N, C-alpha and C. Protein backbone atom coordinates (compact mmCIF):
# COMPACT_ATOMS: atom_id res chain seq x y z
N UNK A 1 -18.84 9.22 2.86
CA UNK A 1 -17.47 8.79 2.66
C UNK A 1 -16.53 9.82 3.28
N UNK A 2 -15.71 9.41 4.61
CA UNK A 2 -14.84 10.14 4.97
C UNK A 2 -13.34 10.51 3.85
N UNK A 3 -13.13 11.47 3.88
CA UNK A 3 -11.74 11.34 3.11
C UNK A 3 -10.67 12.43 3.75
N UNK A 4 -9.64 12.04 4.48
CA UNK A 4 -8.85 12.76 4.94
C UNK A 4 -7.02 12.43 4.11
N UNK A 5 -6.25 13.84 4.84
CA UNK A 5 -4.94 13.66 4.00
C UNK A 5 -4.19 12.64 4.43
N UNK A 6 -3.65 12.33 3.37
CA UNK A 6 -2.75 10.65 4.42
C UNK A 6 -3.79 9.70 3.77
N UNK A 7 -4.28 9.45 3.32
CA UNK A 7 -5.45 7.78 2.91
C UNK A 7 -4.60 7.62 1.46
N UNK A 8 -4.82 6.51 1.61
CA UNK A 8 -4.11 5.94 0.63
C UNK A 8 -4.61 4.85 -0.24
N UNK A 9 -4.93 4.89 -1.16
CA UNK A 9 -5.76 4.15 -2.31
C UNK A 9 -4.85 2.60 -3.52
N UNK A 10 -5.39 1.93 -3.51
CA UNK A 10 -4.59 0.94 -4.15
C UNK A 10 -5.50 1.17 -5.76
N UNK A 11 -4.34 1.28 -7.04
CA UNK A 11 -5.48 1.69 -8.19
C UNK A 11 -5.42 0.08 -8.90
N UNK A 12 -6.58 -0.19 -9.46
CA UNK A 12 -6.59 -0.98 -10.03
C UNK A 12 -5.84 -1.27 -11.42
N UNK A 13 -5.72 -2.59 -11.64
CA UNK A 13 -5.03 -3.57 -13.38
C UNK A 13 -5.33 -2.19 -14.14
N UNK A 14 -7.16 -2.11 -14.36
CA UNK A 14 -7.74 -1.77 -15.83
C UNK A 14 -7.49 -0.20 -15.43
N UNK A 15 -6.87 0.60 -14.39
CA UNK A 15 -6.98 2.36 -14.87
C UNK A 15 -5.25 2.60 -14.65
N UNK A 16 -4.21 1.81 -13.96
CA UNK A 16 -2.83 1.85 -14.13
C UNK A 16 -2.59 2.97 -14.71
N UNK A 17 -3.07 2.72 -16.42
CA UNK A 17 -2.42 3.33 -17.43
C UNK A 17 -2.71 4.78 -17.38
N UNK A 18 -3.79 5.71 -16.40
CA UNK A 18 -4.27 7.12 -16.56
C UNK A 18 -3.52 7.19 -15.04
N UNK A 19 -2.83 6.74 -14.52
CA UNK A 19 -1.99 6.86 -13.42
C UNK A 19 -0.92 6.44 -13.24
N UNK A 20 -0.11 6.93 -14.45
CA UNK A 20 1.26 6.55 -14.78
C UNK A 20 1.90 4.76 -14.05
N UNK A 21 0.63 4.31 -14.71
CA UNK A 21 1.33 2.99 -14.14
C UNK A 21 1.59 2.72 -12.65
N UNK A 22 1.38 3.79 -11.91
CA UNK A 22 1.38 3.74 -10.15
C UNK A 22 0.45 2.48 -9.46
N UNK A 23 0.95 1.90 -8.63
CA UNK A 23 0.48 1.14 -7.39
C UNK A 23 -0.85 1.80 -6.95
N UNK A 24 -0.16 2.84 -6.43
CA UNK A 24 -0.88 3.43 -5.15
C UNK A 24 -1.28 4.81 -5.42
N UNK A 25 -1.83 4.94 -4.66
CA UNK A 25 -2.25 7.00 -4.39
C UNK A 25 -2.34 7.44 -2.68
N UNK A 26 -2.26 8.16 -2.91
CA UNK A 26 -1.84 8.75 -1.59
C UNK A 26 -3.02 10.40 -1.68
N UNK A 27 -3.63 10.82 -0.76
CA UNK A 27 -4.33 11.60 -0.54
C UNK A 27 -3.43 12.97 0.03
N UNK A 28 -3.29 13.97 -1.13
CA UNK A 28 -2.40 15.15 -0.08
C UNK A 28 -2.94 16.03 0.68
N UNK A 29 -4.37 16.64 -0.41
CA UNK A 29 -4.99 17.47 0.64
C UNK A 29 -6.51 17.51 -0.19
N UNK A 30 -7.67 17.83 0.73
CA UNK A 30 -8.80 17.51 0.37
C UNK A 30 -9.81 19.08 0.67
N UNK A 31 -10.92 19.89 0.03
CA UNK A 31 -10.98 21.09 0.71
C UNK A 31 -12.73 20.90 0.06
N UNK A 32 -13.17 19.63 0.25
CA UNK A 32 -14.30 19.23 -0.21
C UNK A 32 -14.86 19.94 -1.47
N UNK A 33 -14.08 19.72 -2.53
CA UNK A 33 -14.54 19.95 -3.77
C UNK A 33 -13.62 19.16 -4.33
N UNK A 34 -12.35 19.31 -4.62
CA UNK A 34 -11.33 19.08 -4.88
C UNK A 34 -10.47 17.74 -4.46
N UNK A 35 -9.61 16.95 -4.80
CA UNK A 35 -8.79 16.14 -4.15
C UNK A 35 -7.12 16.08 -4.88
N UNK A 36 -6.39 16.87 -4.13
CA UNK A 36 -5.02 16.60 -4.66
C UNK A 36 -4.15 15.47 -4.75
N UNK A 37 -3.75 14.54 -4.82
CA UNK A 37 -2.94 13.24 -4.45
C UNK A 37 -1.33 13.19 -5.39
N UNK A 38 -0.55 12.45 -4.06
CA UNK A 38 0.56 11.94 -4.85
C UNK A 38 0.84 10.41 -5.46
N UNK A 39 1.19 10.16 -6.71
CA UNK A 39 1.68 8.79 -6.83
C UNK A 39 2.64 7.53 -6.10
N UNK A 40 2.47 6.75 -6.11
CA UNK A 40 3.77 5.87 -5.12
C UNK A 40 4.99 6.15 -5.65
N UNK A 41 5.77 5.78 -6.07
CA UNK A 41 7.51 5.27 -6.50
C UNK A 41 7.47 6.64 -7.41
N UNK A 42 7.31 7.93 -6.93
CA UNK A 42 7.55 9.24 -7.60
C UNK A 42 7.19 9.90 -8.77
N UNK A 43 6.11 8.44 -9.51
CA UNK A 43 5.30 8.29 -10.62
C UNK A 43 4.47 9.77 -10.89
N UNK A 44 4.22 10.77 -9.95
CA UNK A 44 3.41 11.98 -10.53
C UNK A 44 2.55 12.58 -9.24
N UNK A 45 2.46 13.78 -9.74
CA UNK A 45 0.69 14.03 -8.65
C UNK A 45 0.12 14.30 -9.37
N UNK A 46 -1.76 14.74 -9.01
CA UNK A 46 -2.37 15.26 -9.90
C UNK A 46 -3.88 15.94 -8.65
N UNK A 47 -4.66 16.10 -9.43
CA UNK A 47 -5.91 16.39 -8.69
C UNK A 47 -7.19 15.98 -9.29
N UNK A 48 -8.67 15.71 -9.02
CA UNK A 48 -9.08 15.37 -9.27
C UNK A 48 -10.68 15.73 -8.72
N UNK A 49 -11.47 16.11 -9.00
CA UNK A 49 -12.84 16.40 -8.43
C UNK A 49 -13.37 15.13 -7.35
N UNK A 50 -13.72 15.63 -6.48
CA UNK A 50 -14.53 14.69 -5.69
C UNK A 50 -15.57 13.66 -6.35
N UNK A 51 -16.64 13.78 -7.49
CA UNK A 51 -17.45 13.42 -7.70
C UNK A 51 -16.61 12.17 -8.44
N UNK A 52 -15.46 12.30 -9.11
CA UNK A 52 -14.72 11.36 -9.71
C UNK A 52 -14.42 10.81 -9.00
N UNK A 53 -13.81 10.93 -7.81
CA UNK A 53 -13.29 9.99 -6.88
C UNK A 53 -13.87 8.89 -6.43
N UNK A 54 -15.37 10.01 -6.23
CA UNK A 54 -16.73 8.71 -5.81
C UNK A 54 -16.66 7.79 -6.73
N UNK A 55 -17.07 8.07 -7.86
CA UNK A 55 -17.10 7.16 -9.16
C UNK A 55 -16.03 6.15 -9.12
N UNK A 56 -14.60 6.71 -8.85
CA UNK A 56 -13.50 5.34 -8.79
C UNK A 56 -13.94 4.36 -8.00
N UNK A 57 -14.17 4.96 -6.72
CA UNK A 57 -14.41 3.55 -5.57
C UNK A 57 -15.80 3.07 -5.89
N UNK A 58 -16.81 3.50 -6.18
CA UNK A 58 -18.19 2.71 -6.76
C UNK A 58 -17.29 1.66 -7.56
N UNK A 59 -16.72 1.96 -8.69
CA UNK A 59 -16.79 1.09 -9.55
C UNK A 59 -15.43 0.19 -9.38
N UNK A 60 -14.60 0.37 -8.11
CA UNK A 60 -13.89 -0.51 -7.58
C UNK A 60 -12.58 -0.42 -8.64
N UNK A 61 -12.30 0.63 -9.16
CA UNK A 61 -10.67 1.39 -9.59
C UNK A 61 -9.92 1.70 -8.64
N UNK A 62 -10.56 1.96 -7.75
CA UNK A 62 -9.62 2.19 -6.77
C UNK A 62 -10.07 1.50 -5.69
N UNK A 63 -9.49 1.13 -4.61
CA UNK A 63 -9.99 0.39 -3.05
C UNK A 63 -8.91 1.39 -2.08
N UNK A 64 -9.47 1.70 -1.12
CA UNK A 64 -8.56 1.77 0.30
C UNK A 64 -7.80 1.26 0.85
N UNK A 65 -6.24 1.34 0.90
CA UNK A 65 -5.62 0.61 1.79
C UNK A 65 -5.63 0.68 3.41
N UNK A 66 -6.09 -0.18 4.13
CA UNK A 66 -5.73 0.65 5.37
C UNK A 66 -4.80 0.97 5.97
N UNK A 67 -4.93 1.93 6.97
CA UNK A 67 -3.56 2.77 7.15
C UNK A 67 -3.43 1.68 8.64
N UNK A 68 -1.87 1.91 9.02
CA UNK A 68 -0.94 0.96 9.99
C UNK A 68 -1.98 1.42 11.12
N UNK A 69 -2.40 2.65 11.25
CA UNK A 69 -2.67 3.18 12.80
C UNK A 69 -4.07 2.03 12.98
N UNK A 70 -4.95 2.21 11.89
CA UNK A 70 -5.96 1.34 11.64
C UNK A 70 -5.81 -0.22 12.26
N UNK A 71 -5.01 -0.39 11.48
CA UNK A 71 -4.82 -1.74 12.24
C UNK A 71 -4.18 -2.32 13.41
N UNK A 72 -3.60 -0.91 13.67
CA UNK A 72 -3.13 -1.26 15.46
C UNK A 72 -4.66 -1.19 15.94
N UNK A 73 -4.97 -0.17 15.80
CA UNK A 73 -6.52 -0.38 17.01
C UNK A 73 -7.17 -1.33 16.57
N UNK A 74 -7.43 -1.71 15.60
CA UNK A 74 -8.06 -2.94 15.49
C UNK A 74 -7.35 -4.24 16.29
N UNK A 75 -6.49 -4.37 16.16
CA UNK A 75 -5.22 -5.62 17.25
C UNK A 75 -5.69 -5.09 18.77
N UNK A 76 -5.59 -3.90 19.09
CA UNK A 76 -5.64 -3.76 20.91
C UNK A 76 -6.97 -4.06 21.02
N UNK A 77 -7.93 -3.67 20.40
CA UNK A 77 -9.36 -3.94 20.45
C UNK A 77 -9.46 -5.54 20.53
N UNK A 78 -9.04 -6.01 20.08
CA UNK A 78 -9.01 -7.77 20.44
C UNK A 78 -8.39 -7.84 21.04
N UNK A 79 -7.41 -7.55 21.70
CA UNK A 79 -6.63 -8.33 22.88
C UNK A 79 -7.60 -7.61 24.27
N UNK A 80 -8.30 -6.64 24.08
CA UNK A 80 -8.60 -6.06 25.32
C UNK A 80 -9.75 -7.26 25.40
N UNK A 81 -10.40 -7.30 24.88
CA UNK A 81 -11.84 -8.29 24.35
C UNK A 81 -11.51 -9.59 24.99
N UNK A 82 -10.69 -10.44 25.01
CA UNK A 82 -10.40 -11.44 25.39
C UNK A 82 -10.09 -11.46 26.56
């Protein structure tokens, strides 16, 4: 699992409530042990062990949003293709 600063996580219905009710997460900085992140709409930061993190996305608390750059290359990659 790659994880760099800038990724941005959508949290799920059922964990909201241990993430001040936030949307989103945002990845600030990562030093492979550790993971710092900020909340969306100014809701908080916090940090969090890697091994937890794994555990969120296994069990689908959290998902990946993809980032804009992502989906530009994905768009030129099909238009070149055609």
């Amino acid at each position: 699992m790659l994880i760099e600063e800038g990724m941005k996580y959508q949290i799920s219905q059922g964990i909201k409530g241990f993430f001040n009710s936030a949307e989103t997460m945002t990845v600030k900085s990562y030093n492979g042990v550790t993971v710092q992140f900020i909340l969306a709409d100014s809701k908080g930061h916090g940090s969090m062990p890697i091994e937890h993190l794994t555990y969120l996305l296994k069990k689908s608390n959290l998902t990946q949003v993809p980032s804009k750059r992502t989906l530009l290359s994905i768009d030129n990659s099909e238009e070149q293709i055609s």
